Amino acid sequence: ASGFVLITGCSSGIGLRIAVTLAKDEKKRYHVIATMRDLRKKDKLVEAAGDAYGKTLTLLPLDVCSDESVKSCINSIKDRHIDILINNAGVGLLGPVESISIEEMKKVFETNFFGVVRMIKEVMPDMKKRRSGHIVVMSSVMGLQGVVFNDVYTASKFAMEGFCESMAVQLMKFNVRLSMIEPGPVHTEFETKMMDDVAKMEYPGADADTVRYFKDVYLPSSIDIFEAMGQTPEDIANCTKKVIESSSPRFRNLTNSLYTPIVALKYADETGGLSVNTFYNLLFNFGPLMHITMSILKCLTCSCLRRRTISPN
Ligand code: NAD
């Protein structure tokens, strides 16, 4: 792998770290076009890029929710040539569905789903013409398995998984690769932003029991899980680098081996009962001990399933 890499959402978190990791590649194989909605937020990236800034890393504005922004960004690149497109920009949404307006839900789909579709539509035709290219999509474990109180976020990632699973077949005919990266929890501003939003929430329309399950059962378990099982943006950047450097990149790439059993439950019982009941028990019967239960689950799962993750090391 080498060449021009365009990454969306580089002002923070995973996007920032992928940009810096690729720009600092020891063999200088990549020219990174790090994009962000608002270039006023560039300082953290510029600082982290150090000497690479202006050499193997350049900055461009790009809002994945705007047709014009996406078009003008891609048109400003020499010959519109992008070898690797990394769709990273994304937003979270947490809470009881009753309390969330349809407008807020649409915003999540506008970024997480249509944002990716917009990018792929703009970049894919040139890749198809050249019969080469690699499209990477930052999905999530929540693109494969539903998670309580993350209903809309999960749906947006599922939508993208379905879109990409369909696209991958056609793209293969044009020698264009498509890969999903599916991290579990990662310590970034994503988590902090969601928790801030939750603190401000007033839960209009949700009954007292639902609010209690969300605030007193789900949230503490979720914080516990982030602490116990969270990966770092560096981990995800290393996994992504491995995926783009693989001679035959896989379509699906879970980054956290603790999550393979959870995803496997779905395939082990096609009725869905096993996964729904397991999640019910994890949340309502184990609560804060959820990570211990998941570790036990991991031990019980055969090693062939564990090998399916991509390791950051
Ligand atoms: P983050 O909030 O630090 O980064 C998301 C980035 O996307 C931000 O820089 C934000 O400004 C940008 N963004 C949002 N809307 C945009 C738009 N319209 N146009 C351009 N950029 C926009 O969080 P992160 O954890 O680094 O998230 C990156 C990706 O990883 C997301 O797609 C997220 O769904 C996914 N992910 C995160 C986690 C996690 O636990 N943090 C887990 C699995 C997957």
mmCIF file of C-alpha atoms and ligand atoms in Angstrom:
data_model
loop_
_atom_site.group_PDB
_atom_site.id
_atom_site.type_symbol
_atom_site.label_atom_id
_atom_site.label_comp_id
_atom_site.label_asym_id
_atom_site.label_seq_id
_atom_site.Cartn_x
_atom_site.Cartn_y
_atom_site.Cartn_z
ATOM 1 C CA ALA A 1 0.000 0.000 0.000
ATOM 2 C CA SER A 2 1.103 3.540 -0.728
ATOM 3 C CA GLY A 3 -0.068 6.811 -2.213
ATOM 4 C CA PHE A 4 -2.656 9.442 -1.421
ATOM 5 C CA VAL A 5 -4.804 8.737 1.618
ATOM 6 C CA LEU A 6 -7.829 10.915 2.382
ATOM 7 C CA ILE A 7 -9.226 10.662 5.910
ATOM 8 C CA THR A 8 -12.426 12.307 7.209
ATOM 9 C CA GLY A 9 -12.910 13.691 10.735
ATOM 10 C CA CYS A 10 -9.234 14.272 11.669
ATOM 11 C CA SER A 11 -9.589 16.977 14.329
ATOM 12 C CA SER A 12 -9.722 14.402 17.140
ATOM 13 C CA GLY A 13 -9.746 10.771 18.221
ATOM 14 C CA ILE A 14 -9.233 7.890 15.842
ATOM 15 C CA GLY A 15 -9.113 10.032 12.672
ATOM 16 C CA LEU A 16 -6.351 12.230 14.086
ATOM 17 C CA ARG A 17 -4.320 9.211 15.133
ATOM 18 C CA ILE A 18 -4.699 7.387 11.796
ATOM 19 C CA ALA A 19 -3.599 10.564 9.977
ATOM 20 C CA VAL A 20 -0.491 10.948 12.149
ATOM 21 C CA THR A 21 0.417 7.237 12.091
ATOM 22 C CA LEU A 22 0.269 7.079 8.293
ATOM 23 C CA ALA A 23 2.011 10.433 7.811
ATOM 24 C CA LYS A 24 4.855 9.233 10.057
ATOM 25 C CA ASP A 25 5.225 5.916 8.234
ATOM 26 C CA GLU A 26 8.888 4.956 8.475
ATOM 27 C CA LYS A 27 9.106 4.369 4.723
ATOM 28 C CA LYS A 28 7.161 7.564 3.903
ATOM 29 C CA ARG A 29 4.776 5.613 1.706
ATOM 30 C CA TYR A 30 1.752 7.810 2.298
ATOM 31 C CA HIS A 31 0.714 11.319 1.525
ATOM 32 C CA VAL A 32 -2.076 11.990 3.982
ATOM 33 C CA ILE A 33 -4.849 14.448 3.152
ATOM 34 C CA ALA A 34 -6.263 14.969 6.621
ATOM 35 C CA THR A 35 -9.694 16.573 6.426
ATOM 36 C CA MET A 36 -11.950 18.137 9.035
ATOM 37 C CA ARG A 37 -15.166 20.126 9.095
ATOM 38 C CA ASP A 38 -13.635 23.172 10.710
ATOM 39 C CA LEU A 39 -9.955 23.944 10.086
ATOM 40 C CA ARG A 40 -9.908 26.140 13.202
ATOM 41 C CA LYS A 41 -9.717 22.838 15.086
ATOM 42 C CA LYS A 42 -6.448 21.831 13.421
ATOM 43 C CA ASP A 43 -4.025 22.570 16.290
ATOM 44 C CA LYS A 44 -4.095 19.169 17.980
ATOM 45 C CA LEU A 45 -3.468 17.396 14.678
ATOM 46 C CA VAL A 46 -0.740 19.805 13.586
ATOM 47 C CA GLU A 47 1.021 19.392 16.909
ATOM 48 C CA ALA A 48 0.777 15.604 16.813
ATOM 49 C CA ALA A 49 1.983 15.502 13.189
ATOM 50 C CA GLY A 50 5.145 17.478 14.062
ATOM 51 C CA ASP A 51 7.652 17.438 11.172
ATOM 52 C CA ALA A 52 5.271 15.502 8.948
ATOM 53 C CA TYR A 53 2.939 18.524 8.707
ATOM 54 C CA GLY A 54 3.349 20.183 5.317
ATOM 55 C CA LYS A 55 5.384 17.219 4.050
ATOM 56 C CA THR A 56 3.553 13.907 4.219
ATOM 57 C CA LEU A 57 0.432 15.463 5.769
ATOM 58 C CA THR A 58 -1.690 18.263 4.373
ATOM 59 C CA LEU A 59 -4.995 19.650 5.586
ATOM 60 C CA LEU A 60 -8.235 20.294 3.726
ATOM 61 C CA PRO A 61 -11.705 21.305 4.927
ATOM 62 C CA LEU A 62 -14.442 18.702 4.432
ATOM 63 C CA ASP A 63 -17.891 18.316 5.931
ATOM 64 C CA VAL A 64 -19.237 14.848 5.097
ATOM 65 C CA CYS A 65 -22.796 16.190 5.448
ATOM 66 C CA SER A 66 -22.438 18.669 2.584
ATOM 67 C CA ASP A 67 -22.472 17.754 -1.125
ATOM 68 C CA GLU A 68 -20.682 21.005 -2.019
ATOM 69 C CA SER A 69 -17.989 20.585 0.626
ATOM 70 C CA VAL A 70 -17.251 17.002 -0.443
ATOM 71 C CA LYS A 71 -17.164 17.927 -4.138
ATOM 72 C CA SER A 72 -14.959 20.980 -3.730
ATOM 73 C CA CYS A 73 -12.553 19.080 -1.470
ATOM 74 C CA ILE A 74 -12.111 16.213 -3.928
ATOM 75 C CA ASN A 75 -11.919 18.615 -6.914
ATOM 76 C CA SER A 76 -9.112 20.515 -5.177
ATOM 77 C CA ILE A 77 -6.925 17.389 -5.120
ATOM 78 C CA LYS A 78 -4.577 16.957 -8.091
ATOM 79 C CA ASP A 79 -6.319 14.789 -10.708
ATOM 80 C CA ARG A 80 -8.849 13.934 -7.920
ATOM 81 C CA HIS A 81 -6.433 11.092 -7.244
ATOM 82 C CA ILE A 82 -7.058 9.222 -3.978
ATOM 83 C CA ASP A 83 -5.616 5.747 -3.485
ATOM 84 C CA ILE A 84 -7.071 5.088 -0.054
ATOM 85 C CA LEU A 85 -10.226 6.680 1.343
ATOM 86 C CA ILE A 86 -10.711 6.330 5.100
ATOM 87 C CA ASN A 87 -14.255 7.188 6.194
ATOM 88 C CA ASN A 88 -13.818 7.949 9.853
ATOM 89 C CA ALA A 89 -16.099 10.913 10.683
ATOM 90 C CA GLY A 90 -18.991 9.860 12.880
ATOM 91 C CA VAL A 91 -21.247 10.929 15.732
ATOM 92 C CA GLY A 92 -22.833 9.013 18.597
ATOM 93 C CA LEU A 93 -26.298 9.133 20.099
ATOM 94 C CA LEU A 94 -27.326 7.597 23.361
ATOM 95 C CA GLY A 95 -30.547 7.444 25.357
ATOM 96 C CA PRO A 96 -34.146 6.215 25.423
ATOM 97 C CA VAL A 97 -35.669 6.445 21.943
ATOM 98 C CA GLU A 98 -38.780 8.122 23.394
ATOM 99 C CA SER A 99 -36.625 11.132 24.354
ATOM 100 C CA ILE A 100 -34.887 11.572 21.015
ATOM 101 C CA SER A 101 -36.463 13.624 18.226
ATOM 102 C CA ILE A 102 -36.585 12.292 14.699
ATOM 103 C CA GLU A 103 -34.499 15.345 13.696
ATOM 104 C CA GLU A 104 -31.666 14.273 16.025
ATOM 105 C CA MET A 105 -31.860 10.737 14.676
ATOM 106 C CA LYS A 106 -31.662 12.027 11.102
ATOM 107 C CA LYS A 107 -28.497 13.967 11.969
ATOM 108 C CA VAL A 108 -26.820 10.722 13.043
ATOM 109 C CA PHE A 109 -27.781 9.018 9.787
ATOM 110 C CA GLU A 110 -26.752 12.115 7.827
ATOM 111 C CA THR A 111 -23.199 11.806 9.200
ATOM 112 C CA ASN A 112 -22.673 8.109 9.848
ATOM 113 C CA PHE A 113 -24.536 6.729 6.856
ATOM 114 C CA PHE A 114 -25.119 9.375 4.160
ATOM 115 C CA GLY A 115 -21.744 10.980 4.976
ATOM 116 C CA VAL A 116 -19.993 7.757 4.005
ATOM 117 C CA VAL A 117 -22.233 7.185 0.975
ATOM 118 C CA ARG A 118 -21.532 10.764 -0.186
ATOM 119 C CA MET A 119 -17.760 10.204 0.090
ATOM 120 C CA ILE A 120 -17.876 6.840 -1.661
ATOM 121 C CA LYS A 121 -20.035 8.219 -4.496
ATOM 122 C CA GLU A 122 -17.521 11.002 -5.085
ATOM 123 C CA VAL A 123 -14.327 8.938 -4.916
ATOM 124 C CA MET A 124 -15.360 5.497 -6.189
ATOM 125 C CA PRO A 125 -15.884 6.349 -9.913
ATOM 126 C CA ASP A 126 -12.225 7.417 -10.279
ATOM 127 C CA MET A 127 -11.047 4.310 -8.416
ATOM 128 C CA LYS A 128 -13.175 2.126 -10.685
ATOM 129 C CA LYS A 129 -11.723 3.820 -13.775
ATOM 130 C CA ARG A 130 -8.178 3.224 -12.516
ATOM 131 C CA ARG A 131 -9.025 -0.335 -11.459
ATOM 132 C CA SER A 132 -7.365 0.316 -8.112
ATOM 133 C CA GLY A 133 -8.106 1.760 -4.702
ATOM 134 C CA HIS A 134 -9.045 0.877 -1.164
ATOM 135 C CA ILE A 135 -12.056 2.224 0.724
ATOM 136 C CA VAL A 136 -11.944 1.825 4.514
ATOM 137 C CA VAL A 137 -14.970 2.484 6.707
ATOM 138 C CA MET A 138 -14.826 3.048 10.468
ATOM 139 C CA SER A 139 -17.772 0.964 11.553
ATOM 140 C CA SER A 140 -18.111 -0.453 15.070
ATOM 141 C CA VAL A 141 -18.954 -3.621 16.940
ATOM 142 C CA MET A 142 -22.296 -1.806 17.044
ATOM 143 C CA GLY A 143 -22.459 -2.210 13.262
ATOM 144 C CA LEU A 144 -22.746 -5.955 13.865
ATOM 145 C CA GLN A 145 -24.573 -6.271 17.158
ATOM 146 C CA GLY A 146 -27.345 -4.107 18.575
ATOM 147 C CA VAL A 147 -26.652 -2.487 21.942
ATOM 148 C CA VAL A 148 -29.361 -1.283 24.301
ATOM 149 C CA PHE A 149 -29.904 2.500 24.437
ATOM 150 C CA ASN A 150 -27.604 2.918 21.422
ATOM 151 C CA ASP A 151 -30.510 2.043 19.136
ATOM 152 C CA VAL A 152 -30.133 4.816 16.554
ATOM 153 C CA TYR A 153 -26.320 4.875 16.466
ATOM 154 C CA THR A 154 -26.336 1.099 16.054
ATOM 155 C CA ALA A 155 -28.897 1.383 13.257
ATOM 156 C CA SER A 156 -26.716 3.925 11.424
ATOM 157 C CA LYS A 157 -23.701 1.592 11.591
ATOM 158 C CA PHE A 158 -25.807 -1.437 10.574
ATOM 159 C CA ALA A 159 -27.017 0.593 7.596
ATOM 160 C CA MET A 160 -23.437 1.218 6.573
ATOM 161 C CA GLU A 161 -22.451 -2.412 7.037
ATOM 162 C CA GLY A 162 -25.313 -3.423 4.722
ATOM 163 C CA PHE A 163 -24.411 -0.785 2.168
ATOM 164 C CA CYS A 164 -20.745 -1.799 2.163
ATOM 165 C CA GLU A 165 -21.415 -5.539 2.145
ATOM 166 C CA SER A 166 -23.393 -4.958 -1.037
ATOM 167 C CA MET A 167 -20.842 -2.581 -2.598
ATOM 168 C CA ALA A 168 -17.883 -4.869 -1.883
ATOM 169 C CA VAL A 169 -19.058 -7.405 -4.447
ATOM 170 C CA GLN A 170 -19.270 -4.903 -7.288
ATOM 171 C CA LEU A 171 -16.028 -3.189 -6.310
ATOM 172 C CA MET A 172 -14.133 -6.470 -6.341
ATOM 173 C CA LYS A 173 -14.860 -6.678 -10.083
ATOM 174 C CA PHE A 174 -13.026 -3.328 -10.482
ATOM 175 C CA ASN A 175 -10.111 -4.350 -8.230
ATOM 176 C CA VAL A 176 -11.228 -1.779 -5.623
ATOM 177 C CA ARG A 177 -11.058 -3.061 -2.049
ATOM 178 C CA LEU A 178 -13.483 -2.283 0.713
ATOM 179 C CA SER A 179 -12.773 -2.911 4.407
ATOM 180 C CA MET A 180 -14.747 -2.298 7.568
ATOM 181 C CA ILE A 181 -12.949 -1.635 10.868
ATOM 182 C CA GLU A 182 -15.111 -2.660 13.823
ATOM 183 C CA PRO A 183 -13.719 -1.370 17.133
ATOM 184 C CA GLY A 184 -15.354 -1.944 20.491
ATOM 185 C CA PRO A 185 -15.045 0.939 22.973
ATOM 186 C CA VAL A 186 -12.204 3.384 22.282
ATOM 187 C CA HIS A 187 -11.095 6.175 24.610
ATOM 188 C CA THR A 188 -11.757 9.341 22.583
ATOM 189 C CA GLU A 189 -13.859 12.494 22.775
ATOM 190 C CA PHE A 190 -16.678 10.391 21.348
ATOM 191 C CA GLU A 191 -17.299 8.894 24.765
ATOM 192 C CA THR A 192 -16.950 12.264 26.551
ATOM 193 C CA LYS A 193 -19.235 14.043 24.064
ATOM 194 C CA MET A 194 -21.917 11.397 24.528
ATOM 195 C CA MET A 195 -21.683 11.528 28.300
ATOM 196 C CA ASP A 196 -21.919 15.349 28.182
ATOM 197 C CA ASP A 197 -25.021 15.084 26.017
ATOM 198 C CA VAL A 198 -26.511 12.538 28.407
ATOM 199 C CA ALA A 199 -25.873 14.807 31.410
ATOM 200 C CA LYS A 200 -27.872 17.559 29.657
ATOM 201 C CA MET A 201 -30.742 15.234 28.770
ATOM 202 C CA GLU A 202 -34.141 15.687 30.361
ATOM 203 C CA TYR A 203 -35.704 12.547 28.911
ATOM 204 C CA PRO A 204 -38.992 14.025 27.706
ATOM 205 C CA GLY A 205 -41.484 11.316 26.798
ATOM 206 C CA ALA A 206 -39.676 8.489 28.627
ATOM 207 C CA ASP A 207 -41.327 6.811 31.613
ATOM 208 C CA ALA A 208 -39.590 6.705 35.012
ATOM 209 C CA ASP A 209 -38.624 3.007 34.755
ATOM 210 C CA THR A 210 -36.957 3.470 31.374
ATOM 211 C CA VAL A 211 -35.030 6.509 32.627
ATOM 212 C CA ARG A 212 -33.949 4.523 35.681
ATOM 213 C CA TYR A 213 -32.771 1.572 33.570
ATOM 214 C CA PHE A 214 -30.841 3.975 31.377
ATOM 215 C CA LYS A 215 -29.249 6.112 34.095
ATOM 216 C CA ASP A 216 -28.797 3.615 36.915
ATOM 217 C CA VAL A 217 -28.250 0.335 35.089
ATOM 218 C CA TYR A 218 -26.988 0.991 31.569
ATOM 219 C CA LEU A 219 -24.728 4.037 32.135
ATOM 220 C CA PRO A 220 -22.659 2.614 35.036
ATOM 221 C CA SER A 221 -22.171 -0.665 33.126
ATOM 222 C CA SER A 222 -21.191 1.237 30.026
ATOM 223 C CA ILE A 223 -18.604 3.331 31.884
ATOM 224 C CA ASP A 224 -17.300 0.141 33.477
ATOM 225 C CA ILE A 225 -16.975 -1.514 30.071
ATOM 226 C CA PHE A 226 -15.139 1.476 28.602
ATOM 227 C CA GLU A 227 -12.688 1.362 31.483
ATOM 228 C CA ALA A 228 -12.180 -2.374 31.426
ATOM 229 C CA MET A 229 -12.119 -3.016 27.717
ATOM 230 C CA GLY A 230 -11.480 0.280 25.945
ATOM 231 C CA GLN A 231 -8.746 0.451 23.343
ATOM 232 C CA THR A 232 -6.747 3.543 22.460
ATOM 233 C CA PRO A 233 -6.929 5.539 19.215
ATOM 234 C CA GLU A 234 -3.353 4.306 18.619
ATOM 235 C CA ASP A 235 -4.599 0.697 18.720
ATOM 236 C CA ILE A 236 -7.234 1.467 16.098
ATOM 237 C CA ALA A 237 -4.735 3.403 13.956
ATOM 238 C CA ASN A 238 -2.328 0.438 14.043
ATOM 239 C CA CYS A 239 -5.130 -1.954 13.086
ATOM 240 C CA THR A 240 -6.148 0.333 10.221
ATOM 241 C CA LYS A 241 -2.542 0.535 8.984
ATOM 242 C CA LYS A 242 -2.378 -3.254 9.023
ATOM 243 C CA VAL A 243 -5.600 -3.504 7.037
ATOM 244 C CA ILE A 244 -4.445 -1.121 4.323
ATOM 245 C CA GLU A 245 -1.018 -2.779 4.152
ATOM 246 C CA SER A 246 -2.359 -6.307 3.870
ATOM 247 C CA SER A 247 -1.887 -7.941 0.462
ATOM 248 C CA SER A 248 -5.403 -9.341 0.743
ATOM 249 C CA PRO A 249 -7.305 -7.099 3.152
ATOM 250 C CA ARG A 250 -10.269 -8.646 4.903
ATOM 251 C CA PHE A 251 -13.717 -7.162 4.566
ATOM 252 C CA ARG A 252 -14.499 -7.298 8.319
ATOM 253 C CA ASN A 253 -11.956 -6.351 10.959
ATOM 254 C CA LEU A 254 -12.961 -6.497 14.619
ATOM 255 C CA THR A 255 -10.184 -4.862 16.639
ATOM 256 C CA ASN A 256 -11.049 -6.143 20.120
ATOM 257 C CA SER A 257 -10.955 -9.885 20.772
ATOM 258 C CA LEU A 258 -13.261 -9.472 23.790
ATOM 259 C CA TYR A 259 -16.087 -8.736 21.394
ATOM 260 C CA THR A 260 -15.826 -11.720 19.069
ATOM 261 C CA PRO A 261 -17.946 -13.972 21.341
ATOM 262 C CA ILE A 262 -20.671 -11.343 21.509
ATOM 263 C CA VAL A 263 -20.828 -11.121 17.741
ATOM 264 C CA ALA A 264 -20.578 -14.911 17.420
ATOM 265 C CA LEU A 265 -23.736 -15.425 19.515
ATOM 266 C CA LYS A 266 -25.800 -14.106 16.672
ATOM 267 C CA TYR A 267 -24.405 -16.637 14.220
ATOM 268 C CA ALA A 268 -24.595 -19.470 16.745
ATOM 269 C CA ASP A 269 -28.393 -19.085 17.039
ATOM 270 C CA GLU A 270 -30.152 -17.808 13.946
ATOM 271 C CA THR A 271 -33.395 -17.194 15.888
ATOM 272 C CA GLY A 272 -31.715 -14.272 17.695
ATOM 273 C CA GLY A 273 -32.807 -15.635 21.078
ATOM 274 C CA LEU A 274 -29.285 -16.348 22.299
ATOM 275 C CA SER A 275 -27.986 -12.826 21.710
ATOM 276 C CA VAL A 276 -31.094 -11.013 22.986
ATOM 277 C CA ASN A 277 -31.239 -13.177 26.151
ATOM 278 C CA THR A 278 -27.501 -12.904 26.780
ATOM 279 C CA PHE A 279 -27.628 -9.118 26.523
ATOM 280 C CA TYR A 280 -30.657 -9.049 28.796
ATOM 281 C CA ASN A 281 -28.841 -11.107 31.408
ATOM 282 C CA LEU A 282 -25.629 -9.118 31.065
ATOM 283 C CA LEU A 283 -27.460 -5.860 31.666
ATOM 284 C CA PHE A 284 -30.171 -6.671 34.159
ATOM 285 C CA ASN A 285 -28.675 -9.617 36.055
ATOM 286 C CA PHE A 286 -24.955 -8.835 36.117
ATOM 287 C CA GLY A 287 -24.896 -5.044 35.716
ATOM 288 C CA PRO A 288 -21.534 -3.636 36.757
ATOM 289 C CA LEU A 289 -19.971 -7.074 36.608
ATOM 290 C CA MET A 290 -20.585 -7.123 32.892
ATOM 291 C CA HIS A 291 -16.912 -7.042 31.937
ATOM 292 C CA ILE A 292 -16.159 -10.059 34.135
ATOM 293 C CA THR A 293 -18.989 -11.950 32.476
ATOM 294 C CA MET A 294 -17.668 -10.982 29.082
ATOM 295 C CA SER A 295 -14.206 -12.225 29.998
ATOM 296 C CA ILE A 296 -15.724 -15.558 31.006
ATOM 297 C CA LEU A 297 -17.620 -15.642 27.725
ATOM 298 C CA LYS A 298 -14.364 -15.008 25.916
ATOM 299 C CA CYS A 299 -12.678 -17.951 27.641
ATOM 300 C CA LEU A 300 -15.568 -20.182 26.689
ATOM 301 C CA THR A 301 -15.402 -19.252 23.055
ATOM 302 C CA CYS A 302 -13.253 -21.367 20.787
ATOM 303 C CA SER A 303 -9.904 -19.996 19.725
ATOM 304 C CA CYS A 304 -10.825 -19.951 16.046
ATOM 305 C CA LEU A 305 -13.312 -17.171 16.762
ATOM 306 C CA ARG A 306 -10.750 -15.196 18.737
ATOM 307 C CA ARG A 307 -8.267 -15.329 15.851
ATOM 308 C CA ARG A 308 -10.695 -13.390 13.691
ATOM 309 C CA THR A 309 -9.762 -10.012 15.187
ATOM 310 C CA ILE A 310 -7.041 -7.852 13.760
ATOM 311 C CA SER A 311 -4.460 -7.174 16.434
ATOM 312 C CA PRO A 312 -2.998 -3.689 16.891
ATOM 313 C CA ASN A 313 0.465 -5.107 17.682
HETATM 314 P P1 NAD B 1 -14.371 11.708 17.904
HETATM 315 O O1 NAD B 1 -15.618 12.405 18.300
HETATM 316 O O2 NAD B 1 -13.097 12.072 18.570
HETATM 317 O O3 NAD B 1 -14.130 11.839 16.327
HETATM 318 C C1 NAD B 1 -15.147 11.949 15.382
HETATM 319 C C2 NAD B 1 -14.701 13.004 14.388
HETATM 320 O O4 NAD B 1 -15.685 13.126 13.353
HETATM 321 C C3 NAD B 1 -14.570 14.374 15.067
HETATM 322 O O5 NAD B 1 -13.316 14.922 14.742
HETATM 323 C C4 NAD B 1 -15.711 15.173 14.475
HETATM 324 O O6 NAD B 1 -15.444 16.541 14.372
HETATM 325 C C5 NAD B 1 -15.829 14.500 13.095
HETATM 326 N N1 NAD B 1 -17.108 14.795 12.447
HETATM 327 C C6 NAD B 1 -18.361 14.724 12.955
HETATM 328 N N2 NAD B 1 -19.257 15.135 12.034
HETATM 329 C C7 NAD B 1 -18.538 15.468 10.919
HETATM 330 C C8 NAD B 1 -18.876 15.954 9.635
HETATM 331 N N3 NAD B 1 -20.140 16.223 9.304
HETATM 332 N N4 NAD B 1 -17.882 16.139 8.720
HETATM 333 C C9 NAD B 1 -16.605 15.891 9.034
HETATM 334 N N5 NAD B 1 -16.216 15.457 10.250
HETATM 335 C C10 NAD B 1 -17.174 15.249 11.175
HETATM 336 O O7 NAD B 1 -14.676 10.157 18.055
HETATM 337 P P2 NAD B 1 -13.884 8.852 17.537
HETATM 338 O O8 NAD B 1 -14.071 7.852 18.586
HETATM 339 O O9 NAD B 1 -12.515 9.180 17.075
HETATM 340 O O10 NAD B 1 -14.807 8.429 16.305
HETATM 341 C C11 NAD B 1 -14.305 8.149 15.015
HETATM 342 C C12 NAD B 1 -15.118 7.045 14.377
HETATM 343 O O11 NAD B 1 -14.952 5.845 15.139
HETATM 344 C C13 NAD B 1 -16.629 7.305 14.334
HETATM 345 O O12 NAD B 1 -17.134 6.912 13.071
HETATM 346 C C14 NAD B 1 -17.181 6.412 15.428
HETATM 347 O O13 NAD B 1 -18.507 6.006 15.155
HETATM 348 C C15 NAD B 1 -16.209 5.248 15.361
HETATM 349 N N6 NAD B 1 -16.139 4.434 16.589
HETATM 350 C C16 NAD B 1 -15.836 4.997 17.795
HETATM 351 C C17 NAD B 1 -15.794 4.197 18.936
HETATM 352 C C18 NAD B 1 -15.491 4.760 20.314
HETATM 353 O O14 NAD B 1 -15.772 4.072 21.300
HETATM 354 N N7 NAD B 1 -14.896 5.926 20.425
HETATM 355 C C19 NAD B 1 -16.051 2.828 18.822
HETATM 356 C C20 NAD B 1 -16.342 2.276 17.583
HETATM 357 C C21 NAD B 1 -16.376 3.098 16.470
#
